[in-house]
Amino acid sequence: MEVFLQLLINGIMLGSMYAIISVGLTLIFGVVRVVNFAHGELLMVGMYAVYLLFLKFGIHPYIAALPVVVLLFLIGVLIQRFIIQPLLNADEHIQIFATVGLSTALVNLALMVFGADLYSVNAPDVRRSLEFGSFRVLIGQIVMLGSAIALVIGLHAFMQKTTLGRAIRATAQNRNAALLMGVKVDRIYVISFGLGAACVGLASALISPLFPATPTVGTYFVLTAFVVVVLGGMRSMYGAFFGAMIIGLVDSLSAYYIAPDLKEVVYFAIFILILIFKPTGLFGLGRGTE
Amino acid sequence: MKLLMKAALAAGLAMSATSAIAQVKIGALYPFSGGLALLGDESFRGLELATEERNAAGGLNGKKLEIVKGDAVDPNQAVGEARRLTSVDKVAVVFGTYSSSLSLAATQVTELAGIPYFELGAISDPITERGFKNLFRSNPTAKDFAASMVDGIAEAIAPALGVDAKSLKVAIIHEDSLYGQTVAGYQSARAKEKGVNVVETLPYSAKTVDLTPVILRLKSAGVDVVLQTAYQNDAVLFFRQAKEQGFKPKAVMGAGGGYSLRETAQAVGYENIEGALDVDFTQYKTNPAAAPGIGDFVTKYKAKYGMEPRSGHSLANYVGAKVFFDAMASAKDLSAPAIRESVLKIDMPIGSTASGWGMKFNDAGQNTRVKPFLMQWQGGELVTVFPANAAVAKMKTGLGQN
């Protein structure tokens, strides 16, 4: 029983890590309608940025979050403006190839600059474990959970309450109608991609103390992030959050009770079942909206 | 007088012509570019140093050795470069290769061409299990690593703890690609043979972002000794999360890979990796009594490259190359059968080379006199702790600084 509860705690913490990575992907996919295969590499860029700020200036990763979020926003804006925008009316396959190409280019750039070794931010305060009775949880994990919840609620409020948020939702629902209503669709796309990338910036600052940076670190997370996004119904922030929690829990429990090397099999099996019985995802809005 | 001068000139020309011919071309097939380049180059430096040393001492029976490099980035290119070396450059023998997949590919070419291939660093067992006649390997294989690890439990860990080896609960955990599968497979077989009490065998993906379920399983099973075969990322995760989950095994032992790299230790923190055991090629903090010439090698290396050796690969290649040069020198000619005959005659006891290995080749061309040393992270250095004659420090038990 004790182990089971510890596994539940770990699963929720793992889920919050997946959630915070998936939120940005959901935003980009939901609004710009681009499957961003370079998402994991944006995370990698963010983690190296956090590492460099730590190494050169001794900045704590949580403080580094601010400049890194801004940096990633700008990178997102540039990617949308100069890579995706020119291809907006092209076939979706072309857009996918563009993001895959970007992903490969970024991985190799990191290999050239940093080499294949891993680098780690040293933040012992974040890695301290708090003990509640016989249960343990890291301070960094609690911060991650809190940030994931705040980010999802904050983004949701932003989408519902602000003019920009409404314009983004309008663009997501119907690009042409939004255009006719006077929404500057191109600019909305640029901002949305920037916001999605900025979310990854936040994720990289929170993950850096817990996980070392390598050129391929993005690939460790991104497949799971795609599963989470589809499971959550493609465009729903809350859907992504709960999808991530489900994957986190399944990951943690199946690795213990079944086998660590079979956990992917288990959650992909669940994923396939959900797609068969509820093709729009758990929180999807129904056919035709995705 | 004029005639005499002409004759002398002619003789001189003839002599310089013969001295130009009096060279033995040897192929050096390593990954010099691409992702494996760093340790490929480190391996090559061992061969380069051995060659220079040999040439300075008069070469091969008076003939100078000349290295012809082949860049094997991937198995395809390894095949292409092996063909070039054997047919265009007409090398007498080929040395290589650092990476097992490159070796497996390149040796097929040399075997067909009837050119001897000296493997100095690739560890995959099947390389010398294919019945090749002109392939010889001086370094230990994955099976040797696994045997050293499993035997280390009874020979080193149990005595250090002062307990009976049979009472120790052992777990084998490994990443599930070819590397981890291979080593763990040999470990399981050896453990069965030696009656080691293995309570858990857990494979996991090297790309995992969470090893806590694995650690909780080890913790629930009350595991004393963990044998892990890991790359960097998973080694870092294991040490960090074991600490966070309060899992305190009596010993943790790795099979090279992530365990031997300084960056892993730095990411984990020296105070946390303190006490982790590791089996790998001989590293430099080893007692010269068991590895005569190891200090000399480091001095020569530093003089030539202006830095400390980056890993044990250069030493392993240096040791193997020296032994094979001797065999080539004592062969009656440089034909493949003569070299084979000469290599099979080598008989050097354990502790007679700079890496501490002995040399005795079986029919398959594999060196059978290698038992890798046990090393341990102590104070941020990887030091040899077992066997006693090779040790430079006393073995510690437990993990992390208390």
XYZ file of C-alpha atoms in Angstrom:
692
model
C 0.000 0.000 0.000
C 2.764 2.385 0.920
C 4.563 1.683 -2.328
C 1.292 2.144 -4.220
C 0.765 5.600 -2.726
C 4.358 6.571 -3.415
C 3.845 5.448 -7.018
C 0.687 7.581 -7.224
C 2.613 10.595 -5.955
C 5.408 9.959 -8.447
C 2.857 9.484 -11.220
C 1.223 12.848 -10.521
C 4.611 14.543 -10.419
C 5.621 12.895 -13.682
C 2.235 13.927 -15.100
C 2.819 17.556 -14.208
C 6.149 17.411 -16.065
C 4.423 16.024 -19.160
C 1.630 18.587 -18.762
C 3.909 21.578 -18.726
C 5.647 20.368 -21.888
C 2.393 19.522 -23.654
C 0.581 22.804 -23.059
C 2.730 24.659 -25.599
C 2.327 21.889 -28.140
C -1.454 21.993 -27.681
C -1.479 25.732 -28.255
C 0.594 25.523 -31.434
C -1.364 22.598 -32.765
C -4.749 24.015 -31.800
C -4.258 27.454 -33.301
C -1.648 27.290 -36.019
C -2.638 23.722 -36.986
C 0.973 22.747 -37.422
C 2.292 19.505 -35.993
C 5.489 20.863 -34.518
C 8.045 18.058 -34.579
C 10.701 20.457 -33.332
C 8.870 20.890 -30.038
C 11.253 18.655 -28.122
C 14.212 20.526 -29.590
C 12.754 23.821 -28.352
C 12.818 22.233 -24.911
C 16.445 21.237 -25.492
C 17.372 24.793 -26.546
C 15.656 26.113 -23.428
C 17.509 23.669 -21.185
C 20.890 24.633 -22.646
C 19.968 28.304 -22.202
C 19.156 27.651 -18.538
C 22.410 25.724 -18.177
C 24.479 28.529 -19.748
C 22.873 31.183 -17.554
C 23.652 29.016 -14.556
C 27.237 28.312 -15.657
C 28.238 31.834 -16.707
C 26.306 33.959 -14.234
C 25.320 31.520 -11.496
C 21.639 32.294 -12.069
C 19.232 29.915 -10.363
C 17.115 28.025 -12.924
C 13.884 29.432 -11.493
C 15.138 32.977 -12.000
C 16.471 32.014 -15.415
C 12.880 31.132 -16.329
C 12.156 34.780 -17.108
C 14.850 35.435 -19.737
C 14.459 31.925 -21.153
C 10.697 32.357 -21.593
C 11.347 35.595 -23.468
C 14.084 33.949 -25.558
C 11.865 31.021 -26.485
C 9.005 33.383 -27.335
C 11.296 35.154 -29.784
C 12.544 31.880 -31.243
C 8.927 30.755 -31.657
C 8.068 34.020 -33.397
C 11.021 33.629 -35.770
C 10.156 30.016 -36.577
C 6.565 30.937 -37.392
C 7.497 34.027 -39.374
C 10.310 32.573 -41.449
C 9.673 28.829 -41.632
C 5.978 28.092 -41.135
C 4.389 31.243 -42.547
C 5.815 30.842 -46.077
C 4.445 27.296 -46.056
C 1.044 28.098 -44.583
C -0.823 27.392 -47.785
C 1.374 24.479 -48.750
C 0.497 20.858 -48.167
C 0.577 19.829 -44.489
C 3.247 17.261 -45.280
C 5.533 20.057 -46.346
C 4.988 21.802 -43.020
C 5.730 18.584 -41.180
C 8.926 18.113 -43.182
C 9.904 21.666 -42.333
C 9.547 21.076 -38.587
C 11.285 17.697 -38.801
C 14.123 19.378 -40.669
C 14.292 22.099 -38.045
C 14.411 19.454 -35.334
C 17.337 17.628 -36.983
C 19.165 20.894 -37.560
C 18.798 21.934 -33.913
C 19.973 18.558 -32.579
C 23.082 18.702 -34.751
C 23.720 22.311 -33.876
C 23.686 21.326 -30.207
C 26.045 18.418 -30.958
C 28.443 20.829 -32.649
C 28.335 23.424 -29.898
C 28.089 21.277 -26.777
C 29.159 17.792 -27.863
C 27.325 14.614 -26.953
C 27.985 14.790 -23.212
C 25.331 15.738 -20.756
C 25.326 18.882 -18.668
C 23.457 19.445 -15.499
C 22.379 22.469 -13.542
C 23.389 22.116 -9.934
C 20.472 23.222 -7.799
C 20.504 21.099 -4.653
C 17.722 23.088 -2.995
C 15.328 22.076 -5.784
C 16.416 18.454 -5.578
C 15.850 18.141 -1.857
C 13.208 15.618 -1.002
C 10.517 16.425 1.495
C 9.412 13.507 3.597
C 5.826 13.115 4.638
C 5.871 10.086 6.847
C 7.360 7.463 4.598
C 6.521 9.337 1.412
C 8.970 11.426 -0.490
C 8.560 14.188 -2.992
C 11.073 16.685 -4.379
C 10.629 20.414 -3.916
C 11.232 20.813 -7.658
C 8.362 18.442 -8.381
C 5.940 20.351 -6.173
C 6.940 23.603 -7.908
C 6.379 21.857 -11.246
C 2.892 20.711 -10.261
C 1.962 24.170 -8.975
C 3.327 25.823 -12.130
C 1.514 23.396 -14.411
C -1.816 24.129 -12.704
C -1.188 27.882 -12.716
C -0.131 27.829 -16.373
C -3.209 25.930 -17.513
C -5.617 28.115 -15.533
C -3.780 31.273 -16.586
C -3.769 30.384 -20.275
C -7.423 29.424 -20.129
C -8.338 32.740 -18.532
C -6.226 34.578 -21.094
C -8.053 32.841 -23.927
C -11.495 33.545 -22.460
C -11.154 37.049 -21.093
C -8.780 39.075 -23.263
C -9.320 40.453 -26.736
C -6.140 38.836 -27.975
C -7.274 35.541 -26.464
C -10.602 35.805 -28.234
C -8.866 36.582 -31.506
C -6.690 33.517 -31.028
C -9.735 31.336 -30.373
C -11.544 32.809 -33.354
C -8.562 32.065 -35.586
C -8.405 28.524 -34.247
C -12.088 27.962 -34.937
C -12.202 29.381 -38.442
C -9.284 31.092 -40.048
C -11.242 32.604 -42.949
C -14.106 33.853 -40.806
C -11.624 35.414 -38.404
C -9.888 37.066 -41.338
C -13.227 38.502 -42.545
C -13.924 39.828 -39.049
C -10.750 41.881 -39.226
C -8.468 39.615 -37.197
C -4.886 39.842 -38.400
C -4.564 36.093 -38.756
C -0.868 36.081 -39.653
C -0.011 38.034 -36.561
C -2.191 35.770 -34.407
C -0.269 32.782 -35.748
C 3.050 34.401 -34.944
C 1.918 35.258 -31.428
C 0.449 31.797 -30.824
C 3.606 30.012 -31.939
C 5.597 32.394 -29.756
C 3.346 31.666 -26.775
C 3.578 27.926 -27.358
C 7.360 28.156 -27.469
C 7.377 30.395 -24.381
C 5.490 27.670 -22.466
C 8.320 25.297 -23.410
C 10.752 27.909 -22.080
C 9.020 27.740 -18.715
C 9.069 23.931 -18.890
C 12.825 23.901 -19.588
C 13.563 26.091 -16.554
C 11.528 23.775 -14.320
C 12.918 20.557 -15.781
C 16.584 21.601 -15.889
C 17.297 21.033 -12.184
C 15.739 17.562 -12.359
C 17.035 16.341 -15.686
C 20.405 16.804 -17.422
C 20.554 18.483 -20.824
C 21.773 16.524 -23.858
C 21.338 17.271 -27.567
C 18.697 14.552 -27.813
C 16.854 15.301 -24.570
C 13.845 16.536 -26.563
C 13.215 13.119 -28.037
C 12.824 11.691 -24.526
C 9.799 13.862 -23.906
C 8.260 14.741 -27.217
C 6.627 11.441 -28.131
C 4.850 11.388 -24.797
C 3.848 15.009 -25.345
C 2.196 14.082 -28.643
C 0.276 11.281 -26.942
C -0.837 13.701 -24.250
C -2.015 16.285 -26.776
C -4.056 13.789 -28.770
C -5.413 12.167 -25.618
C -6.460 15.557 -24.324
C -8.457 16.299 -27.453
C -5.910 18.309 -29.418
C -6.936 21.809 -28.435
C -8.072 21.722 -24.868
C -5.654 23.020 -22.214
C -7.477 21.177 -19.467
C -7.587 18.117 -21.686
C -3.817 18.239 -22.089
C -3.402 18.595 -18.341
C -5.557 15.586 -17.487
C -4.158 13.590 -20.378
C -0.689 14.204 -18.958
C -1.802 13.100 -15.498
C -3.203 9.871 -16.925
C 0.008 9.137 -18.798
C 2.095 9.986 -15.725
C 0.128 7.624 -13.519
C 0.077 4.812 -16.070
C 3.805 5.294 -16.598
C 4.590 5.092 -12.896
C 2.257 2.224 -12.004
C 2.900 -0.010 -14.994
C 6.661 0.354 -14.673
C 6.431 -0.986 -11.149
C 3.684 -3.572 -11.407
C 4.314 -4.838 -14.925
C 7.861 -4.092 -16.071
C 9.907 -0.924 -16.575
C 10.601 -1.720 -20.218
C 6.925 -2.372 -20.962
C 5.462 0.878 -19.671
C 5.369 2.425 -23.147
C 3.490 -0.622 -24.386
C 0.880 -0.131 -21.672
C 0.256 3.523 -22.264
C 0.254 3.198 -26.020
C -2.269 0.373 -25.664
C -4.500 2.657 -23.592
C -3.922 5.411 -26.121
C -5.032 3.203 -28.997
C -8.116 2.033 -27.091
C -9.139 5.614 -26.380
C -8.656 6.526 -30.022
C -10.835 3.619 -31.077
C -13.684 4.394 -28.694
C -13.342 8.157 -28.487
C -11.460 9.302 -31.577
C -11.557 12.979 -30.627
C -9.657 12.335 -27.428
C -10.921 12.350 -23.870
C -11.760 16.031 -23.844
C -12.322 16.533 -27.552
C -15.169 18.715 -28.692
C -16.497 16.173 -31.151
C -15.821 15.337 -34.742
C -14.912 18.139 -37.083
C -13.527 20.467 -34.461
C -10.069 19.035 -34.369
C 87.365 8.880 -60.426
C 84.366 10.071 -62.343
C 83.262 6.505 -62.773
C 83.649 5.884 -59.087
C 81.483 8.883 -58.256
C 78.855 7.729 -60.701
C 78.879 4.320 -59.102
C 78.611 5.806 -55.629
C 75.749 8.006 -56.790
C 73.989 5.042 -58.313
C 74.503 3.032 -55.168
C 73.165 5.920 -53.126
C 70.119 6.165 -55.329
C 69.593 2.454 -55.107
C 69.922 2.589 -51.353
C 67.422 5.423 -50.992
C 65.138 3.494 -53.310
C 65.338 0.411 -51.124
C 64.867 2.440 -47.954
C 61.747 3.903 -49.513
C 60.567 0.376 -50.160
C 61.637 -0.796 -46.712
C 58.401 0.281 -45.160
C 55.493 -1.680 -43.894
C 52.137 -0.036 -44.484
C 49.600 -0.645 -41.756
C 45.958 0.380 -41.978
C 44.346 2.284 -39.086
C 40.576 1.956 -39.329
C 38.741 4.115 -36.789
C 35.831 6.552 -36.785
C 37.774 9.808 -37.221
C 34.673 11.900 -37.872
C 31.015 11.719 -36.915
C 29.459 10.904 -33.577
C 32.028 8.292 -32.525
C 35.006 10.448 -33.458
C 36.095 11.477 -29.968
C 36.797 7.996 -28.622
C 37.723 6.754 -32.094
C 40.517 9.298 -32.147
C 41.449 8.498 -28.550
C 41.789 4.838 -29.585
C 43.912 5.768 -32.598
C 46.335 7.716 -30.410
C 47.244 4.456 -28.681
C 48.137 2.884 -32.026
C 50.003 6.011 -33.094
C 52.122 6.045 -29.927
C 52.920 2.346 -30.240
C 53.937 2.866 -33.886
C 56.218 5.800 -33.116
C 57.803 3.903 -30.264
C 58.437 0.952 -32.555
C 59.900 3.125 -35.321
C 62.173 4.922 -32.863
C 63.481 1.532 -31.752
C 64.339 0.499 -35.313
C 60.959 -0.409 -36.716
C 59.919 -3.850 -37.798
C 63.199 -5.705 -38.387
C 64.676 -2.520 -39.801
C 61.588 -1.532 -41.779
C 59.660 1.567 -40.801
C 55.962 1.286 -40.066
C 53.778 3.683 -41.987
C 50.195 4.295 -40.870
C 47.504 4.685 -43.527
C 44.310 6.031 -41.986
C 40.816 4.894 -42.939
C 37.832 6.875 -41.664
C 35.030 4.484 -40.681
C 32.088 6.696 -39.797
C 29.485 3.947 -40.093
C 29.452 0.260 -41.072
C 29.018 1.119 -44.755
C 31.999 3.370 -44.782
C 33.965 0.877 -42.689
C 33.511 -1.627 -45.506
C 34.492 0.949 -48.141
C 37.580 2.066 -46.268
C 38.636 -1.511 -45.512
C 38.441 -2.233 -49.263
C 40.501 0.838 -50.068
C 43.163 -0.047 -47.492
C 43.506 -3.631 -48.656
C 43.283 -3.142 -52.419
C 44.493 0.395 -53.220
C 46.936 1.116 -50.406
C 47.943 -2.530 -50.135
C 48.523 -2.461 -46.391
C 50.093 -5.520 -44.756
C 47.686 -5.561 -41.819
C 44.799 -3.462 -40.470
C 44.318 -2.188 -36.915
C 41.037 -0.914 -35.535
C 38.236 -0.123 -34.593
C 36.776 1.092 -31.274
C 33.154 0.394 -32.246
C 31.826 -3.164 -32.538
C 29.437 -2.562 -35.432
C 32.288 -1.047 -37.454
C 34.557 -3.953 -36.606
C 31.956 -6.558 -37.559
C 31.581 -4.938 -40.990
C 35.227 -4.163 -41.777
C 36.633 -7.534 -40.721
C 34.518 -9.308 -43.346
C 36.403 -7.414 -46.032
C 39.867 -8.126 -44.639
C 39.060 -11.765 -44.015
C 38.034 -12.200 -47.657
C 41.134 -10.323 -48.805
C 43.312 -12.509 -46.593
C 44.768 -9.546 -44.686
C 45.250 -9.885 -40.927
C 42.983 -7.632 -38.817
C 44.005 -6.679 -35.286
C 41.081 -5.573 -33.155
C 42.270 -3.486 -30.229
C 39.116 -2.086 -28.695
C 35.689 -3.380 -29.818
C 34.048 -5.520 -27.139
C 31.169 -7.343 -28.834
C 31.736 -11.100 -28.433
C 30.458 -12.231 -31.859
C 33.382 -10.451 -33.589
C 35.629 -13.402 -32.761
C 32.892 -16.029 -32.897
C 32.587 -16.194 -36.681
C 35.409 -18.611 -37.373
C 37.671 -16.037 -39.058
C 41.291 -17.073 -39.511
C 42.957 -13.679 -39.854
C 41.254 -11.752 -37.072
C 42.823 -11.294 -33.651
C 41.529 -9.344 -30.675
C 43.667 -8.230 -27.750
C 40.999 -6.556 -25.594
C 38.427 -8.132 -23.254
C 34.870 -8.714 -24.496
C 31.437 -8.009 -23.029
C 31.495 -11.498 -21.539
C 34.743 -10.705 -19.714
C 33.205 -7.511 -18.313
C 30.128 -9.381 -17.103
C 32.265 -12.104 -15.531
C 34.410 -9.545 -13.702
C 31.297 -7.874 -12.325
C 29.600 -11.038 -11.136
C 32.811 -12.484 -9.723
C 33.492 -9.155 -8.023
C 30.479 -9.755 -5.778
C 32.011 -12.841 -4.170
C 35.675 -11.851 -4.506
C 35.582 -8.187 -3.532
C 32.237 -6.939 -2.235
C 31.323 -9.765 0.160
C 34.768 -9.757 1.864
C 34.670 -5.957 2.167
C 31.281 -6.210 3.857
C 32.384 -9.180 5.904
C 29.419 -11.304 4.862
C 28.818 -14.531 2.969
C 28.382 -13.826 -0.762
C 25.327 -16.108 -0.915
C 23.491 -13.880 1.563
C 23.683 -10.844 -0.743
C 20.586 -10.062 -2.771
C 21.659 -8.973 -6.245
C 19.706 -7.084 -8.904
C 20.624 -6.747 -12.563
C 19.224 -3.602 -14.182
C 20.084 -2.515 -17.688
C 19.054 -0.291 -20.551
C 17.303 -2.408 -23.176
C 19.310 -1.725 -26.351
C 21.935 -4.150 -27.688
C 24.637 -2.994 -25.235
C 22.557 -3.494 -22.097
C 20.913 -6.682 -23.330
C 24.258 -8.266 -24.201
C 26.075 -7.475 -20.965
C 23.065 -8.313 -18.764
C 22.579 -11.593 -20.623
C 26.164 -12.631 -19.839
C 25.742 -11.437 -16.245
C 22.644 -13.599 -15.736
C 24.406 -16.633 -17.183
C 27.511 -16.099 -15.052
C 25.409 -15.481 -11.924
C 23.557 -18.749 -12.478
C 26.838 -20.582 -12.939
C 28.325 -19.101 -9.755
C 25.166 -19.473 -7.628
C 24.705 -15.737 -7.097
C 21.336 -14.832 -5.621
C 19.755 -12.614 -8.303
C 16.381 -11.374 -7.037
C 15.461 -8.875 -9.772
C 16.359 -8.448 -13.444
C 14.887 -5.218 -14.785
C 15.397 -3.873 -18.301
C 14.329 -0.289 -19.020
C 14.608 2.136 -21.937
C 17.699 4.359 -21.908
C 15.392 7.205 -22.924
C 13.276 6.887 -19.822
C 12.653 10.075 -17.873
C 11.845 8.332 -14.617
C 13.542 5.387 -12.902
C 11.738 5.643 -9.574
C 9.545 2.590 -10.263
C 12.725 0.565 -10.846
C 14.245 1.914 -7.652
C 11.102 1.236 -5.649
C 11.175 -2.343 -6.870
C 14.787 -2.732 -5.793
C 13.905 -1.165 -2.477
C 10.898 -3.450 -1.903
C 13.003 -6.483 -2.781
C 15.658 -5.431 -0.251
C 18.433 -5.507 -2.848
C 22.023 -5.267 -1.523
C 24.039 -5.146 -4.733
C 22.957 -3.503 -7.991
C 24.651 -4.349 -11.286
C 23.730 -1.688 -13.831
C 24.574 -1.462 -17.525
C 23.816 2.105 -18.484
C 24.502 5.010 -20.788
C 24.883 8.471 -19.323
C 21.333 9.721 -18.951
C 20.054 6.612 -17.193
C 23.118 6.364 -14.946
C 22.524 9.952 -13.801
C 18.821 9.278 -13.223
C 19.578 6.138 -11.239
C 22.001 7.793 -8.812
C 19.821 10.876 -8.328
C 16.568 9.061 -7.851
C 18.076 6.359 -5.631
C 19.184 9.133 -3.316
C 15.832 10.887 -3.490
C 13.940 7.697 -2.745
C 16.250 6.841 0.134
C 17.472 3.627 -1.519
C 20.844 2.725 0.010
C 22.312 -0.429 -1.524
C 25.549 -1.837 -0.136
C 27.199 -1.670 -3.547
C 26.412 -0.456 -7.059
C 28.495 -1.618 -10.005
C 28.396 -0.438 -13.616
C 29.703 -1.947 -16.851
C 31.658 0.957 -18.313
C 29.458 3.179 -20.480
C 27.979 5.999 -18.460
C 29.766 4.869 -15.308
C 33.250 5.656 -16.633
C 32.552 9.205 -17.781
C 33.529 12.232 -15.779
C 30.476 14.139 -17.020
C 28.229 11.518 -15.437
C 29.996 11.918 -12.116
C 29.759 15.690 -12.367
C 26.043 15.605 -13.177
C 25.380 13.223 -10.290
C 27.746 15.084 -7.981
C 31.037 13.590 -6.751
C 29.613 13.222 -3.249
C 26.710 11.142 -4.584
C 28.637 8.861 -6.941
C 31.277 8.207 -4.270
C 31.655 4.446 -3.861
C 30.117 3.443 -7.202
C 32.069 0.517 -8.693
C 32.848 0.192 -12.369
C 34.339 -2.440 -14.652
C 35.952 -1.096 -17.807
C 39.193 -0.994 -19.788
C 42.109 -0.247 -17.460
C 42.153 3.412 -16.401
C 45.147 5.421 -15.238
C 44.778 5.293 -11.467
C 46.114 1.742 -11.390
C 49.045 0.314 -9.474
C 52.001 0.031 -11.923
C 53.045 -3.195 -10.171
C 50.109 -4.925 -11.894
C 50.368 -2.851 -15.060
C 54.065 -2.297 -15.786
C 54.640 0.646 -18.114
C 51.359 2.425 -17.458
C 53.136 5.497 -16.073
C 55.478 5.553 -19.055
C 52.521 5.504 -21.378
C 50.898 8.483 -19.679
C 54.204 10.426 -19.855
C 54.557 9.698 -23.574
C 50.938 10.551 -24.197
C 51.236 13.895 -22.448
C 54.478 14.722 -24.274
C 52.882 14.096 -27.658
C 49.346 15.420 -27.208
C 49.807 17.948 -24.427
C 46.933 16.636 -22.313
C 45.939 13.801 -20.032
C 44.550 10.720 -21.806
C 40.811 11.188 -22.301
C 39.923 7.572 -21.552
C 41.403 4.098 -21.211
C 40.884 3.421 -24.922
C 44.281 4.792 -25.923
C 46.035 2.526 -23.420
C 44.117 -0.562 -24.569
C 45.016 0.166 -28.206
C 48.632 0.902 -27.346
C 49.061 -2.366 -25.456
C 47.427 -4.465 -28.156
C 49.354 -2.787 -30.978
C 52.706 -3.351 -29.244
C 52.031 -7.044 -28.806
C 50.912 -7.462 -32.421
C 53.975 -5.549 -33.693
C 56.144 -8.041 -31.806
C 54.240 -10.890 -33.399
C 54.696 -9.350 -36.859
C 58.415 -8.913 -36.199
C 58.905 -12.519 -35.213
C 56.805 -13.913 -38.084
C 58.913 -15.358 -40.896
C 57.197 -13.017 -43.367
C 54.149 -10.758 -43.408
C 51.848 -13.271 -45.079
C 48.598 -14.006 -43.251
C 49.440 -17.634 -42.323
C 52.874 -16.635 -40.971
C 51.364 -13.859 -38.856
C 48.664 -16.201 -37.551
C 51.278 -18.744 -36.564
C 53.274 -16.069 -34.805
C 50.262 -14.562 -32.969
C 49.164 -17.979 -31.686
C 52.653 -18.432 -30.229
C 52.318 -15.328 -28.009
C 52.309 -16.308 -24.361
C 52.389 -13.445 -21.893
C 51.210 -13.846 -18.312
C 48.607 -11.596 -16.689
C 50.242 -8.448 -15.339
C 52.917 -8.218 -18.038
C 51.502 -5.347 -20.117
C 50.786 -1.682 -19.398
C 47.072 -2.410 -19.091
C 47.697 -5.350 -16.786
C 46.344 -7.842 -19.286
C 48.089 -11.032 -20.303
C 48.131 -12.207 -23.915
C 47.292 -15.712 -25.100
C 45.165 -16.176 -28.181
C 42.775 -19.044 -28.782
C 41.965 -20.571 -32.148
C 39.252 -17.968 -32.775
C 41.830 -15.201 -32.364
C 40.492 -13.985 -29.027
C 42.829 -13.058 -26.193
C 41.838 -15.288 -23.299
C 44.082 -13.796 -20.634
C 42.131 -10.690 -19.763
C 40.263 -9.983 -16.583
C 39.153 -6.360 -16.345
C 39.880 -4.602 -13.048
C 37.287 -3.288 -10.619
C 37.384 0.474 -10.250
C 35.591 2.804 -7.904
C 34.675 6.491 -7.784
C 36.532 7.957 -4.830
C 36.916 11.702 -4.267
C 35.972 12.476 -7.865
C 38.454 10.021 -9.396
C 37.972 6.572 -10.846
C 40.572 4.468 -9.011
C 41.369 0.776 -9.324
C 40.405 -1.104 -6.135
C 40.492 -4.781 -7.090
C 42.411 -7.096 -7.375
C 44.687 -6.119 -4.510
C 47.916 -6.000 -6.552
C 46.400 -3.540 -9.028
C 44.648 -1.435 -6.416
C 45.732 2.073 -5.530
C 43.035 2.572 -2.907
C 41.052 0.497 -0.475
C 37.580 -0.456 -1.630
C 34.704 1.312 0.114
C 31.216 -0.038 0.601
C 27.924 1.799 0.431
C 27.010 4.654 -1.841
C 27.433 8.397 -1.369
C 29.324 10.231 1.334
C 27.871 9.742 4.748
